[in-house]
Coordinates of C-alpha atoms in Angstrom, one line a residue:
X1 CA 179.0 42.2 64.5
X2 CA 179.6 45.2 62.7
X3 CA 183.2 45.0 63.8
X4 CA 184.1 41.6 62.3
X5 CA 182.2 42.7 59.2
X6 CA 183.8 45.6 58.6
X7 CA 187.8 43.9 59.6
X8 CA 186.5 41.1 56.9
X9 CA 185.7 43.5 54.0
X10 CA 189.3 44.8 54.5
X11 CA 190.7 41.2 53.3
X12 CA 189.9 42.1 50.1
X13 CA 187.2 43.2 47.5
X14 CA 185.2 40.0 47.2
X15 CA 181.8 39.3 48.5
X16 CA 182.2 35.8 48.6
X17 CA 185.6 36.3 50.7
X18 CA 184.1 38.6 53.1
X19 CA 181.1 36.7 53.9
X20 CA 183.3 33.4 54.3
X21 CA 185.6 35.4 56.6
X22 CA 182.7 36.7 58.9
X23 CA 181.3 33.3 59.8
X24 CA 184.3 31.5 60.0
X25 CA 186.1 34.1 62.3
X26 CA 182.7 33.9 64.6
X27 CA 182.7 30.4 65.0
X28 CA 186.3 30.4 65.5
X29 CA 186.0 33.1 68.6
X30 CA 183.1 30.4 69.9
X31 CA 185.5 27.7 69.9
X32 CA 188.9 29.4 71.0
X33 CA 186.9 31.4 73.8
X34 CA 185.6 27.8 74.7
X35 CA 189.3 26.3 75.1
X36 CA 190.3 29.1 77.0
X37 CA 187.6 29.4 79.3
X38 CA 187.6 25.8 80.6
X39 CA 191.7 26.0 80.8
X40 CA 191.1 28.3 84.4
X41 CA 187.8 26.4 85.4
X42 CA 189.4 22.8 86.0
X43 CA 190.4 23.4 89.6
X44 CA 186.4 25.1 90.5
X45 CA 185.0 21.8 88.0
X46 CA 186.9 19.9 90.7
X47 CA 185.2 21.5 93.8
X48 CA 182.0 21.8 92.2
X49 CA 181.6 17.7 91.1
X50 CA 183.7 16.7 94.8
X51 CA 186.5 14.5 91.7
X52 CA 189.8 14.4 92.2
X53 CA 191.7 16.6 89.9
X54 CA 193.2 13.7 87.7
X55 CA 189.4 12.7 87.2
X56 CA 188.1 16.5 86.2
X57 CA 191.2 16.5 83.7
X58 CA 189.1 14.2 81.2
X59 CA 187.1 17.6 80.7
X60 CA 189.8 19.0 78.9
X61 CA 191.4 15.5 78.0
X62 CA 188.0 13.8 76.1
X63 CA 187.4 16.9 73.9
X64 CA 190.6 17.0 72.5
X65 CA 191.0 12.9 71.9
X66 CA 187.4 14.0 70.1
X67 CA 189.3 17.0 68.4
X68 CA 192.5 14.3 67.0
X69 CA 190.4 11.4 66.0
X70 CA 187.5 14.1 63.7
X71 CA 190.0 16.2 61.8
X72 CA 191.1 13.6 59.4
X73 CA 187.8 12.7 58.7
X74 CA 187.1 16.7 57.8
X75 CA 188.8 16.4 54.3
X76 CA 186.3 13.4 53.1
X77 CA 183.4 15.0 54.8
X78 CA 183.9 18.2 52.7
X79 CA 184.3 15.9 49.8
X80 CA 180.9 14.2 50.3
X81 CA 178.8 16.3 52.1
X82 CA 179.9 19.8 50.9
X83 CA 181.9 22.7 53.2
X84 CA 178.9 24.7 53.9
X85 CA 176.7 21.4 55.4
X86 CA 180.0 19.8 56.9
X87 CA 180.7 23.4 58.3
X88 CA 177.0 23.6 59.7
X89 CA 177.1 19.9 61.3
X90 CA 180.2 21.1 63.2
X91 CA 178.3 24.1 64.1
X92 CA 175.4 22.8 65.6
X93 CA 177.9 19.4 67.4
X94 CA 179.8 22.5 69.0
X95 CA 176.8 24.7 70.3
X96 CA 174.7 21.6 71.1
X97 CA 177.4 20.0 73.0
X98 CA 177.2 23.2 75.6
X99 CA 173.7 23.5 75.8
X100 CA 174.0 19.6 77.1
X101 CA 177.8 20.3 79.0
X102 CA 175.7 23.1 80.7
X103 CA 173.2 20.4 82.0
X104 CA 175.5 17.8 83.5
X105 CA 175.0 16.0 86.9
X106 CA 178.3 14.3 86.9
X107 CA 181.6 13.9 85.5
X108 CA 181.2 11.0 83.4
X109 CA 178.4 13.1 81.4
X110 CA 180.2 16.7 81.1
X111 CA 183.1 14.1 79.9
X112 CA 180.9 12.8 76.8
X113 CA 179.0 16.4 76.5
X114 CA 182.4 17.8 76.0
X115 CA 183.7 14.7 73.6
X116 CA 180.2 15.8 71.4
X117 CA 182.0 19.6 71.4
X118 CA 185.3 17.9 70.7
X119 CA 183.5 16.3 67.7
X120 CA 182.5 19.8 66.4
X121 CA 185.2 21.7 67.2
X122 CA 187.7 19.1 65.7
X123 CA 186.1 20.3 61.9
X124 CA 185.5 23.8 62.6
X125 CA 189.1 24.6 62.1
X126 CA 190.2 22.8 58.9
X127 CA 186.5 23.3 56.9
X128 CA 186.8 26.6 57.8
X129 CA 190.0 27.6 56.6
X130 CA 189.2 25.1 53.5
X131 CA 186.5 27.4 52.2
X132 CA 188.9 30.7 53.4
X133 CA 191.5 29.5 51.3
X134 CA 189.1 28.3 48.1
X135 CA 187.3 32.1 48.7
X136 CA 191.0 34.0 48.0
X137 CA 193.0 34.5 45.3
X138 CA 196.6 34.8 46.0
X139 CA 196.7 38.5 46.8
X140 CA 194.0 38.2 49.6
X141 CA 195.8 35.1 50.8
X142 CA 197.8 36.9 53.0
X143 CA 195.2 39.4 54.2
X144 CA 192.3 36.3 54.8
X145 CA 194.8 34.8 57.1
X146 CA 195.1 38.0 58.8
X147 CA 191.7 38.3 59.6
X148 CA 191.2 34.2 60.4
X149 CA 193.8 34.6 63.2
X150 CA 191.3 37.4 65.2
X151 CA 190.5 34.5 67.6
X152 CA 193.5 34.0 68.3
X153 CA 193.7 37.9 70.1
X154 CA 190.2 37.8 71.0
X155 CA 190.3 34.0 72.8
X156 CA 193.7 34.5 75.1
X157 CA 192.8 38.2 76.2
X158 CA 189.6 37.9 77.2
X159 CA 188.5 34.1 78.1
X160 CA 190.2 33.3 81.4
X161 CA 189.1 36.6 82.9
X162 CA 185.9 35.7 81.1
X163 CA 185.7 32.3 82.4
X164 CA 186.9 33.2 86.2
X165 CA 184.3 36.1 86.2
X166 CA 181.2 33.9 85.2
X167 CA 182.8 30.9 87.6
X168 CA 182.8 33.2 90.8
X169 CA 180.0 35.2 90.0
X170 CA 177.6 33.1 88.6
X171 CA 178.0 29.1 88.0
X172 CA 180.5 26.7 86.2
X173 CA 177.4 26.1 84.1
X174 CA 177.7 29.4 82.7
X175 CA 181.3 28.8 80.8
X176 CA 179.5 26.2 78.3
X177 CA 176.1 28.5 78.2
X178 CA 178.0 31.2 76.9
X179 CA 178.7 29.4 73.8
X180 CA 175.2 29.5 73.1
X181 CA 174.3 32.8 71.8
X182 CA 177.6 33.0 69.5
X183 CA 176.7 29.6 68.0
X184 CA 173.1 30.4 67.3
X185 CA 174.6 33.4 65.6
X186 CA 177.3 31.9 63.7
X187 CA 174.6 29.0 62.5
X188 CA 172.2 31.6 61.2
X189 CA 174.9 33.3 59.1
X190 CA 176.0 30.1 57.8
X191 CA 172.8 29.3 56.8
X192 CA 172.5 32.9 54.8
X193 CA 175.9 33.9 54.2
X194 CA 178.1 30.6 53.0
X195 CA 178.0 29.9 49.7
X196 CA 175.8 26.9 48.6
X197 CA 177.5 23.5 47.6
X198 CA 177.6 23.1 44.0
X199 CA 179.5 19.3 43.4
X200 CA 180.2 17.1 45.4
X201 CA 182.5 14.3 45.3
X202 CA 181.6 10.6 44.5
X203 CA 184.8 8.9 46.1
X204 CA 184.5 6.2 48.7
X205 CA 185.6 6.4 52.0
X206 CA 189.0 5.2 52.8
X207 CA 187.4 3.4 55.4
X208 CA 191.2 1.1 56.7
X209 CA 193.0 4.6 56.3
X210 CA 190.2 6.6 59.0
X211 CA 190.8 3.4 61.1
X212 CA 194.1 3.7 61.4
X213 CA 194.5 7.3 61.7
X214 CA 191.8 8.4 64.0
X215 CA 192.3 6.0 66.6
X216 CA 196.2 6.4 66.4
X217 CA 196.1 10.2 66.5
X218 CA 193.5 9.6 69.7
X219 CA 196.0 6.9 71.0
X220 CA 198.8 9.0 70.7
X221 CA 197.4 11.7 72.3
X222 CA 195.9 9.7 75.2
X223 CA 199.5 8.0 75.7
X224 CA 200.6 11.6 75.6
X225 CA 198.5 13.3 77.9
X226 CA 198.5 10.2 80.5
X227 CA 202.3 10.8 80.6
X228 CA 202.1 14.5 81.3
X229 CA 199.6 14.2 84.1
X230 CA 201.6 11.6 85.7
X231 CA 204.8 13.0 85.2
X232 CA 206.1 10.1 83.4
X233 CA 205.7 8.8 79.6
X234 CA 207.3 5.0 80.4
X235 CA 204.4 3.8 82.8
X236 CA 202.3 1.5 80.6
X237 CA 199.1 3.3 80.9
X238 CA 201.0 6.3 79.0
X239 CA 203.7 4.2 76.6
X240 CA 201.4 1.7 75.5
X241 CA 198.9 3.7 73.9
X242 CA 201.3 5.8 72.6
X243 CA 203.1 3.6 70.5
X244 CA 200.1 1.8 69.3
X245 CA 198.8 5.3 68.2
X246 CA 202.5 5.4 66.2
X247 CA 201.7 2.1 64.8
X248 CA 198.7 2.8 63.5
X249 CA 199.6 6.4 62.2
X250 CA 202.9 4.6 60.4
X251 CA 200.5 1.7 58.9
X252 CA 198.4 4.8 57.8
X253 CA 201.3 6.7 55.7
X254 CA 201.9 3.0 54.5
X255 CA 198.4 3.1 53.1
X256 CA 198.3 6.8 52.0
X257 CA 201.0 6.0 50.1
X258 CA 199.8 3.0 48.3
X259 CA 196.1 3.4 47.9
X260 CA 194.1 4.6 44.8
X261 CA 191.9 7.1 46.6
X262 CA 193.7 7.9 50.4
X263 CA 192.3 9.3 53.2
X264 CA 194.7 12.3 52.9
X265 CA 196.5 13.1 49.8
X266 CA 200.2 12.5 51.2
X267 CA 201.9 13.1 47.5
X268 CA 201.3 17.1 49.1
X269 CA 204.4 16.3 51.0
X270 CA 206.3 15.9 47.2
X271 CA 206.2 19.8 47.7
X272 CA 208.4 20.7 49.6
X273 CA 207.1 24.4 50.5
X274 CA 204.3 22.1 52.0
X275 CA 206.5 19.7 53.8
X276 CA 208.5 22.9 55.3
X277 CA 205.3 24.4 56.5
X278 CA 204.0 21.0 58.2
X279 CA 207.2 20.4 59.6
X280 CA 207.4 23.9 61.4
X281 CA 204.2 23.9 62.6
X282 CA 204.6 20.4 64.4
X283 CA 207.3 21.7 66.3
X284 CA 206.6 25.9 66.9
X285 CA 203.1 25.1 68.4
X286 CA 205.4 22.4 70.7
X287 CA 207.1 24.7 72.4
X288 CA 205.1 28.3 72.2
X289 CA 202.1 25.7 73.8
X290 CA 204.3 24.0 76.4
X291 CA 205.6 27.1 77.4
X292 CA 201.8 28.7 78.1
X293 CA 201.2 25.4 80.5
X294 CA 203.9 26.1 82.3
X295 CA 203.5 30.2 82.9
X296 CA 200.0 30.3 84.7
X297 CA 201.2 26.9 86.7
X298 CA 204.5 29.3 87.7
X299 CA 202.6 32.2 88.9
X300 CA 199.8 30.0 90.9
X301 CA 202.4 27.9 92.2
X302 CA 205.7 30.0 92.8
X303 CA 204.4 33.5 93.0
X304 CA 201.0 32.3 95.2
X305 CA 198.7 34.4 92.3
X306 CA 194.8 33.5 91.8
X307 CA 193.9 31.9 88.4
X308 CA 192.3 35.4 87.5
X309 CA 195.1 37.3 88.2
X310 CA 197.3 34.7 86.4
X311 CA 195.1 35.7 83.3
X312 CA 195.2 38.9 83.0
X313 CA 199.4 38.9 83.2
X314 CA 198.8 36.8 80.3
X315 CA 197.4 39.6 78.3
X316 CA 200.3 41.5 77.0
X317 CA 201.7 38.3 75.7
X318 CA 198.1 38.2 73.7
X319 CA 197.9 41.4 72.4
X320 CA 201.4 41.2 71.4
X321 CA 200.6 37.7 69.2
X322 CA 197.4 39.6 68.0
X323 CA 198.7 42.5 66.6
X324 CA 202.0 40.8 65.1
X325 CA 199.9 38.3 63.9
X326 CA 197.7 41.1 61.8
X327 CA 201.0 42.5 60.7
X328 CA 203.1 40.0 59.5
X329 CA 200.6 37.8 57.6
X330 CA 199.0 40.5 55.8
X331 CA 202.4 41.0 55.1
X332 CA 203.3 38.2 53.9
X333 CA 201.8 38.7 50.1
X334 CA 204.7 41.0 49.5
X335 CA 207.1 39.9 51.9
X336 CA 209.8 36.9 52.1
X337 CA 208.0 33.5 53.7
X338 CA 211.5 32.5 54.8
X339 CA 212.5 36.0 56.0
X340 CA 209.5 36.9 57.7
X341 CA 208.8 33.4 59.7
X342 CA 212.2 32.5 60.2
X343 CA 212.9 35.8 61.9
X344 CA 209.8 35.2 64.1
X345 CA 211.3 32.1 65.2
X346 CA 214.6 34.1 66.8
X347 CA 212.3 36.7 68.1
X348 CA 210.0 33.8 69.6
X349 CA 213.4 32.4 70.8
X350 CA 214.6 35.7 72.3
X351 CA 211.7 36.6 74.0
X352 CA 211.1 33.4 75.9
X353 CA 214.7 33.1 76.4
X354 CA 214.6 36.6 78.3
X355 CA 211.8 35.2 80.7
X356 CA 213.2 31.7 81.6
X357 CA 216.6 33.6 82.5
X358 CA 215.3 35.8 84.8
X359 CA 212.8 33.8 86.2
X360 CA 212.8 33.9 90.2
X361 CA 210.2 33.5 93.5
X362 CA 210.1 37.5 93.2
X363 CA 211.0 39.0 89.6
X364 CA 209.1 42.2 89.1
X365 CA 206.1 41.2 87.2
X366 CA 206.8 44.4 84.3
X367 CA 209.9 42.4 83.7
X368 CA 208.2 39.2 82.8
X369 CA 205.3 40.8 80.9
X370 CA 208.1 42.4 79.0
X371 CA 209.6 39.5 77.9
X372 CA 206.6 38.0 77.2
X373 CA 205.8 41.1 74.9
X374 CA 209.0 40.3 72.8
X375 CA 208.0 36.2 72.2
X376 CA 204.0 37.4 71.5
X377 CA 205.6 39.4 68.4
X378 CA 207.7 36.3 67.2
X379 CA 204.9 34.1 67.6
X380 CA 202.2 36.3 65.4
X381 CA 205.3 35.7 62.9
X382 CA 205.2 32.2 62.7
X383 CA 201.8 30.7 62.3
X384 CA 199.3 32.5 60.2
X385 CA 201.8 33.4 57.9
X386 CA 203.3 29.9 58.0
X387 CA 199.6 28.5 57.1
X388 CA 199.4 30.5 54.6
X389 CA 202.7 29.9 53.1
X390 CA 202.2 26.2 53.0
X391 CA 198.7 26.3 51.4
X392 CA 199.1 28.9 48.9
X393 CA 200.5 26.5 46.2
X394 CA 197.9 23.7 47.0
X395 CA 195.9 23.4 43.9
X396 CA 192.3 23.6 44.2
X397 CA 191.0 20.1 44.7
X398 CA 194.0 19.2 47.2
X399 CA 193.0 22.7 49.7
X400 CA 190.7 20.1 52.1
X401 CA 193.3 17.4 52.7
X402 CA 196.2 20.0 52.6
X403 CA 194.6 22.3 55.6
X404 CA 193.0 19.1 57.3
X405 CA 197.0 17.8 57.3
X406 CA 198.2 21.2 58.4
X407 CA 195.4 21.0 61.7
X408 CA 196.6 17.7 62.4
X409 CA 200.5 18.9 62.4
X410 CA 199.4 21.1 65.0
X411 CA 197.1 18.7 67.0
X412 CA 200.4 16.6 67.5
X413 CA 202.8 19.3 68.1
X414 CA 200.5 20.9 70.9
X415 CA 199.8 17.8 72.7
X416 CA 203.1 16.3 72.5
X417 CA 204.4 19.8 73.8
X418 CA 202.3 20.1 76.8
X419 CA 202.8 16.7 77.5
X420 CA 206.8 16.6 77.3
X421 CA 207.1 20.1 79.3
X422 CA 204.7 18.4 82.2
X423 CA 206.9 15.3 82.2
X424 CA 210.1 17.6 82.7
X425 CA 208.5 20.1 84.9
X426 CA 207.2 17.2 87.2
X427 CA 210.7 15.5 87.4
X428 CA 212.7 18.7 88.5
X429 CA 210.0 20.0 90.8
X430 CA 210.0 16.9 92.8
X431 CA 211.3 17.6 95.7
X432 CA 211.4 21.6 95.8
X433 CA 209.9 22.3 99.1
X434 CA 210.6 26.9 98.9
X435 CA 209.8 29.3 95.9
X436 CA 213.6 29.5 95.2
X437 CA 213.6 25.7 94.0
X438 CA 210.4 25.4 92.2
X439 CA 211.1 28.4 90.3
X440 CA 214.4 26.6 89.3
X441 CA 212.8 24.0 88.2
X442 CA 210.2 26.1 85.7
X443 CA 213.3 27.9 84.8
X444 CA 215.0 24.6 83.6
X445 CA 211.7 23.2 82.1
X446 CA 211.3 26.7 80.1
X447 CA 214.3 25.6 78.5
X448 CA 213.2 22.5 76.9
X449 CA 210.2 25.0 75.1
X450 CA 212.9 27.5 74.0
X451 CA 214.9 24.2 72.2
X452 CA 211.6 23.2 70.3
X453 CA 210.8 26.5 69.0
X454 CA 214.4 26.9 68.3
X455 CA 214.4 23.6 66.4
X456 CA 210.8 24.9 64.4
X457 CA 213.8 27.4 62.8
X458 CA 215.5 24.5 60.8
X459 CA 212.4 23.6 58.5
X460 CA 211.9 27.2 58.4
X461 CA 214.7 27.7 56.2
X462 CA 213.6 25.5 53.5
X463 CA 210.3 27.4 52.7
X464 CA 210.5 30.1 49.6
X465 CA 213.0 33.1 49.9
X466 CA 210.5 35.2 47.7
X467 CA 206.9 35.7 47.5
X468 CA 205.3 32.9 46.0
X469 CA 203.2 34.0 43.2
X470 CA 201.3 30.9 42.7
X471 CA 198.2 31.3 44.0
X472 CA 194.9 29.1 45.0
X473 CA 193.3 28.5 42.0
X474 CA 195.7 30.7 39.7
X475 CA 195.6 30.1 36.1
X476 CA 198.0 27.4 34.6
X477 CA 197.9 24.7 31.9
X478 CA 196.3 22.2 34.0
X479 CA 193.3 23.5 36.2
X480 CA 194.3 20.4 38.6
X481 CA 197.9 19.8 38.5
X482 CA 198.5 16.3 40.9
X483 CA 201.7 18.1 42.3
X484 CA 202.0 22.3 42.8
X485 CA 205.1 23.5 40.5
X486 CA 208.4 23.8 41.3
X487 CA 209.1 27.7 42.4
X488 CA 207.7 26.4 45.6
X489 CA 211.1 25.2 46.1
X490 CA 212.4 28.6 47.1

């Protein structure tokens, strides 16, 4: 605890900061940890419950369906209900959810258990970072986003060894029970440490605009994921939903567009430092996500490894994110938006570039960690700082719906990354029947990721070639301007 405290404080002077920081950045390690953890545990779920694999996938499939259809409501809850409450409800849906995950007798409940976690987790993210964003001016920005994206070292390194140790040495039980004691913690500090909720807001729900957009996000990600696991998007059961979830998401920009008092304020997409930001982070986390489904599946798979050992290669691409990550976006006060994320894009590019080339049934394992090293330090490049540069102009009032937007950008990227790099990766293994072919065919998938992130580059160039010195909450003529002014045009 004294850790986190202490990494928070360096963010910058104020109290209100730090304490923010510390509980968000402890109920973000709950929730990342969680993810990753339950990633290497499908396969013993399997055993343990006697299901078929394409059954125990609903684990991971229900919580995030949960996770898409919650986070546009996260912007009106804030609204209503306050950050601190909203952040506290989401808090006690995520830790209560393990407690009763923990307990399950069958699939169909860890399913829902997990879809109450999905709930939770799906606000932790964007209410979090909402009340990060409202605590700093704009020179902490950079330096707060630093510090949120610790999970993001702390999750990857240590929750699959985490989660295969507790699996083989103790039960599958013990992966949600572990939740437990850090989200006891993190409700406590909540309770003491956030600060209290002053206004609220008296708008109505935009009841046709939630359902629109939550079911089609949930559609679209259930058409999605359907597709990957089969291998195939154009079976009904996968292209059906998905297109009803684009229907409804299109009738929803129709409506955001049109109504007096929308769901999501899509004017925000006027800007277009905001627009560049959304638009990279849709496609980065694509391909940098499809890209880690397909590494642990090639070294099960190809190179015969356990899930464990499969984890802990995965390290040095981690600790490469993590400390790149720290770097750039504390950097990225001072430093060019366009030059510094752009240029993590090429090195992302390089890096995973380097690996699918050489991939084989026996490349020397250095070699692949290596290249793995070089896209980690692109990555931490890209999305902190990217987060950051798309919020920092947001004025005030507009911080809720622009980081709940920014969370769902990523939702869609990730799932319709993993789900296009399992189509491809199914289609060119079929067949492969020795270690030569079906590392051929992960060789041609890894191409496919290496295109997205490449594409990520082209929005990239339309965010700001300086600093922006417009900062959350900076002093202007008009406290609320409806539209964040024009030198976030770059």
């Amino acid at each position: 605890m004294d850790t986190v405290t202490g990494s928070v404080r360096t963010a910058g002077s104020s109290p209100v900061l730090a304490r923010t920081l510390t509980v968000v950045v402890i109920g973000s390690i709950m929730a990342v940890l969680d993810v990753t953890i339950v990633n290497v545990a499908i396969h013993p779920l399997a055993t343990a419950f006697g299901a078929p694999l394409a059954t125990i996938q609903w684990v991971a499939t229900g919580y995030t369906l949960a996770l898409g259809a919650v986070i546009p409501v996260a912007a009106w809850a804030m609204g209503r209900f306050g950050a601190k409450r909203t952040y506290l409800t989401a808090l006690a849906l995520f830790a209560g959810g393990s407690a009763a995950a923990a307990l399950s007798w069958n699939v169909e409940t860890l399913v829902l258990f997990r879809v109450v976690q999905g709930l939770g987790g799906g606000l932790l993210m964007p209410v979090g970072m909402a009340m990060v964003i409202r605590a700093a001016d704009r020179e902490r920005m950079g330096r707060a986003m630093a510090v949120l994206g610790v999970p993001v070292l702390i999750g990857p390194v240590s929750g699959p060894v985490l989660g295969g140790w507790l699996i083989d040495a103790v039960s599958w039980r013990w992966i949600f029970l572990i939740n437990l004691p850090v989200g006891v913690v993190a409700l406590v500090l909540a309770a003491r440490l956030l600060p209290g909720d002053v206004t609220r807001q008296t708008r109505r729900l935009d009841v046709p605009g939630l359902l629109m957009l939550s079911p089609g996000l949930a559609l679209l990600i259930y058409g999605l994921s359907t597709g990957g696991e089969r291998g195939d998007v154009m079976t009904p059961g996968a292209l059906l939903p998905a297109l009803a979830g684009v229907l409804l998401i299109a009738g929803f920009v129709v409506r955001g567009l049109t109504a007096r008092h929308p769901l999501l304020h899509l004017r925000l997409f006027r800007d277009r430092t905001f627009a560049a930001g959304f638009a990279t982070l849709t496609l980065f986390p694509a391909g940098y996500f499809g890209s880690m489904l397909l590494t642990p599946m090639y070294y099960q798979t190809t190179r015969a490894l356990t899930a464990t050992e499969s984890g802990l290669l995965g390290i040095p691409l981690a600790l490469a994110v993590g400390a790149s990550m720290q770097i750039a976006t504390r950097r990225i006060d001072k430093a060019s938006p366009r030059v510094t994320i752009v240029s993590g894009i090429v090195v992302s590019v390089l890096g995973l570039s380097l690996f699918g080339a050489q991939l084989g049934p026996d490349t020397p394992y250095w070699r692949l960690c290596a290249a793995m090293l070089v896209m980690g330090a692109g990555v931490g490049m890209v999305m902190m700082p990217a987060n950051a540069t798309a919020t920092r102009t947001l004025a005030p009032d507009d911080v809720p719906s622009g980081s709940t937007t920014l969370n769902i950008a990523s939702q869609i990227g990730i799932s319709t990354g993993v789900a296009l790099m399992s189509v491809i990766l199914a289609s060119n293994v079929a067949g492969a029947t020795d270690p030569s072919q079906r590392a051929a065919a992960f060789q041609h998938t890894y191409w496919w990721a290496v295109t997205l992130l490449a594409l990520a580059g082209v929005p990239a160039l339309l965010l700001p070639r300086r600093r922006i010195d417009l900062g959350v909450g900076a002093p202007g003529p008009d406290p609320h301007p409806s539209i964040p002014s024009e030198h976030s045009a770059g």
